[in-house]
XYZ file of C-alpha atoms in Angstrom:
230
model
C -12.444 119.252 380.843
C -10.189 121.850 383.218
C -10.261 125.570 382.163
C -7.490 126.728 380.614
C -4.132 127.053 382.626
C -3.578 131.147 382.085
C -0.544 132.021 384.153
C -1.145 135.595 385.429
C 2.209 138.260 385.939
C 1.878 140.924 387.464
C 4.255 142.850 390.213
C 4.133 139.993 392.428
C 6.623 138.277 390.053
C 9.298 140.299 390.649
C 12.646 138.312 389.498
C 12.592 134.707 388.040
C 15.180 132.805 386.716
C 13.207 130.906 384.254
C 9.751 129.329 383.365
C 9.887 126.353 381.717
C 7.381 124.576 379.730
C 9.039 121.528 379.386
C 6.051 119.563 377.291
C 6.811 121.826 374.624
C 10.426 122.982 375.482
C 9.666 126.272 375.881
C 11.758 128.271 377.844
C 11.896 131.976 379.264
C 14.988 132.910 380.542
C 16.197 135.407 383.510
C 12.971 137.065 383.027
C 11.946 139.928 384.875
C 8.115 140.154 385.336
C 6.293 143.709 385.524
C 2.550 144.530 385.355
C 2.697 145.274 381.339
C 6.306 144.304 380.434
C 8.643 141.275 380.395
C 12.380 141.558 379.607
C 14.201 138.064 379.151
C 17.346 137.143 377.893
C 15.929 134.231 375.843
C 12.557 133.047 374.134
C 13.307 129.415 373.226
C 10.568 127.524 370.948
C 11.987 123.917 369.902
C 10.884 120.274 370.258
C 8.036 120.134 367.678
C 6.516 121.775 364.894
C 5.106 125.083 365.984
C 2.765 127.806 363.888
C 4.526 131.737 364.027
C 2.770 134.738 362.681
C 3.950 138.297 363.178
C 2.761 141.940 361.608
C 6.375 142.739 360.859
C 10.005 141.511 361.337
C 12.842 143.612 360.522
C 16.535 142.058 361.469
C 20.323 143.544 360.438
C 23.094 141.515 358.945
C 20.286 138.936 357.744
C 21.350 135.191 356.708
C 19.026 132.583 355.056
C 20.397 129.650 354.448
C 19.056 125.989 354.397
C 20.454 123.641 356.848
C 19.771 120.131 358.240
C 18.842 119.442 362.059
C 18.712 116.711 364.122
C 15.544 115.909 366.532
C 14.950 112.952 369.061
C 11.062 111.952 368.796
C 10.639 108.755 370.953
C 14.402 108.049 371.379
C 14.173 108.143 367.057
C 16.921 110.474 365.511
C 15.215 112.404 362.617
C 17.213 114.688 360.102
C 15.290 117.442 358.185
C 15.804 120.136 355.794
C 15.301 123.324 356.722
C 15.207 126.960 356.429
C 17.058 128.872 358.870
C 16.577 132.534 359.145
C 19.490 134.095 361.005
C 19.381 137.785 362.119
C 22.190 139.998 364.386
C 19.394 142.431 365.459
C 15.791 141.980 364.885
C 12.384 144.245 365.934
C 8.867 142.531 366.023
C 5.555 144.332 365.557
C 2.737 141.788 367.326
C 4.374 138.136 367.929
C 2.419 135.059 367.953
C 3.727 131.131 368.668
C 1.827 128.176 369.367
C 2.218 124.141 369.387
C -0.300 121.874 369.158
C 0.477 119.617 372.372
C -1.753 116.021 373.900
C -1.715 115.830 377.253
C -3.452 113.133 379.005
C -4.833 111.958 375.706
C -6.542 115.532 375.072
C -5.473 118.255 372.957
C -3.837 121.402 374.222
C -2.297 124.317 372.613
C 0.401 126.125 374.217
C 0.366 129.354 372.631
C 2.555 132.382 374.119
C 1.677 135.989 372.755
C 2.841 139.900 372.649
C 3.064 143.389 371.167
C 1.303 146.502 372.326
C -1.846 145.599 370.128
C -0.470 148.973 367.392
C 0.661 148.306 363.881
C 3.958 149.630 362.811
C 5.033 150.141 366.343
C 8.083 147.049 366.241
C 7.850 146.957 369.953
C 9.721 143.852 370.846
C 13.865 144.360 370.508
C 16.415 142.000 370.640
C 19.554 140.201 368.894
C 21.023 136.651 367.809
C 17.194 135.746 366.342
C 17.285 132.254 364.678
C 14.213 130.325 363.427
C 14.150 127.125 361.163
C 11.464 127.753 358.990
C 9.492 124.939 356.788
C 7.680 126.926 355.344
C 7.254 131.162 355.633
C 5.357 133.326 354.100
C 4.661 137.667 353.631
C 1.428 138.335 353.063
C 2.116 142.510 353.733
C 3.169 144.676 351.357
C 6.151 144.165 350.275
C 5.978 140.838 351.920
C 9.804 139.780 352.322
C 12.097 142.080 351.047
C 15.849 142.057 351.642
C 17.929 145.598 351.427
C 21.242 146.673 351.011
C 24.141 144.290 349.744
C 22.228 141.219 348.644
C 24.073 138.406 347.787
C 22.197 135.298 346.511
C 23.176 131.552 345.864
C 25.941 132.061 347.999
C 27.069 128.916 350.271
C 24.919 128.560 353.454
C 28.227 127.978 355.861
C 29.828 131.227 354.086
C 26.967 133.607 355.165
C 27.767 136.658 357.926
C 25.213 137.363 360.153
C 26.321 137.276 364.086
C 29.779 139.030 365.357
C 31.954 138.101 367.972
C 34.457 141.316 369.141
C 34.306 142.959 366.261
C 34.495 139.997 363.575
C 32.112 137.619 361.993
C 31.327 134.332 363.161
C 32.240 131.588 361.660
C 29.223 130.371 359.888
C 26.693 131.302 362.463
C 23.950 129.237 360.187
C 25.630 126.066 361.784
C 25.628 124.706 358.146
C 26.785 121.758 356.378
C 30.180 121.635 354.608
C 30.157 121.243 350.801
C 28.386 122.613 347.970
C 24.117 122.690 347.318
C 23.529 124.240 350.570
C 21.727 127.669 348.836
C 22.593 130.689 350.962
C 21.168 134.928 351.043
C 22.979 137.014 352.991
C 21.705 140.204 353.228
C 22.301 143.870 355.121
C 18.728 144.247 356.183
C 16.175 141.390 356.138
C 12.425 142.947 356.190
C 9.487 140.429 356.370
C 6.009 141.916 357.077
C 2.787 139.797 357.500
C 4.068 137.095 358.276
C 2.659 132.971 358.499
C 4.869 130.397 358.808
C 5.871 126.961 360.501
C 8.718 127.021 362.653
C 10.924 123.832 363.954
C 12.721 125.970 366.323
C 12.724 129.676 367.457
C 14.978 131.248 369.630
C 15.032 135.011 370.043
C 17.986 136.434 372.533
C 19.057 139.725 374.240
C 15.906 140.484 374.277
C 15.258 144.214 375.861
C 11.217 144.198 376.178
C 8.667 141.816 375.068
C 5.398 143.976 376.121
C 2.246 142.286 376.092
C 3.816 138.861 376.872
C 1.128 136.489 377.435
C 1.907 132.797 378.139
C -1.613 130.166 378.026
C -2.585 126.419 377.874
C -5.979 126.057 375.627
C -8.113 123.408 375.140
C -7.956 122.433 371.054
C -5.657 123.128 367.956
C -5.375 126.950 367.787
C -2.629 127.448 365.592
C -1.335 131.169 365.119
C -1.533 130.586 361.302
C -5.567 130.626 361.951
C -5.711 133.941 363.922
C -5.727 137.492 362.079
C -1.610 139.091 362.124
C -1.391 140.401 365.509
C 0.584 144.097 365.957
């Protein structure tokens, strides 16, 4: 079996305008690579199924709302429900993705990592976070707790979350017209301790990411398994 594939950055990798995991659809965009830091307009997780788990997550003008998506698997169309966490502004204490991947008939996680190793610190920033969750969880104290005006049971297409000069958008959720689709929209969102399973992350606008690790390993090492990174 190879040794894992653990891409190194350091001051070498000055400016790059992406890296690309395309297995997993992982993307890094117009990142800018230092010895500690990485700054990158976009963190894309999508494709597949893929384990999250954070110390803390604290977002502005929060919206969760479930929604259906659409993913091709094998030229197959599949529609599922999910729940899709929408935040204008978010700060991360300790991040942790991974997705269970077989390559060449063996199995690989990809698993990409950060946070300055303190609790309480939040040291990732960034705006226009959206994950579809099937399934989260706080296991922190006090868990998931929203603040400020709390509305609940309001329609998921309805919610306010995102702003485009100066005004709302238009249901930012992306969700389905007509009634049953259960909304929360919500001034602050605060989640700490958190598990989950994610069908698609994306994090934007993102100012600093320190600690960004990016590996290949030999197995199933979902983030779910590993203590709450900080």
């Amino acid at each position: 079996m190879t040794a894992p594939v653990r891409p190194r950055y350091g001051t070498r990798w000055k400016r790059a305008l992406c890296v690309l995991v395309p297995a997993v659809g992982l993307t890094v965009g117009a990142a800018t690579f230092t010895a500690q830091d990485v700054m990158a307009s976009a963190v894309v997780f999508q494709d597949k199924p893929s384990s999250i788990a954070t110390g803390g997550l604290i977002g502005d003008k929060a919206g969760i709302g479930v929604v259906q998506t659409k993913r091709s698997v094998g030229g197959d169309v599949t529609t599922s429900d999910v729940i899709r966490v929408s935040l204008a502004s978010m700060r991360i204490d300790g991040l942790c993705i991974s997705q269970q991947q077989d390559i060449a008939g063996l199995t690989y996680t990809v698993r990409v990592t950060a946070g300055d190793g303190k609790a309480g610190t939040y040291e990732t920033t960034g705006s226009n976070a959206t994950l579809d969750m099937t399934e989260i969880r706080g296991d922190g104290d006090p868990g998931i707790n929203l603040d400020g005006l709390v509305e609940l049971g309001v329609s998921a297409e309805s919610l306010t979350t995102t702003e485009s000069s100066g005004k709302p958008d238009p249901n930012p959720l992306d969700a389905p017209s007509g009634t049953g689709w259960f909304g929360i929209d919500a001034d602050v969102g605060s989640f700490s301790d958190v598990r989950g399973t994610t069908h698609g992350l994306r994090l934007e606008s993102l100012a600093k990411i320190p600690g960004f690790t990016l590996s290949v390993e030999p197995g199933d090492k979902p983030c779910s398994s590993d203590p709450i990174p900080h």
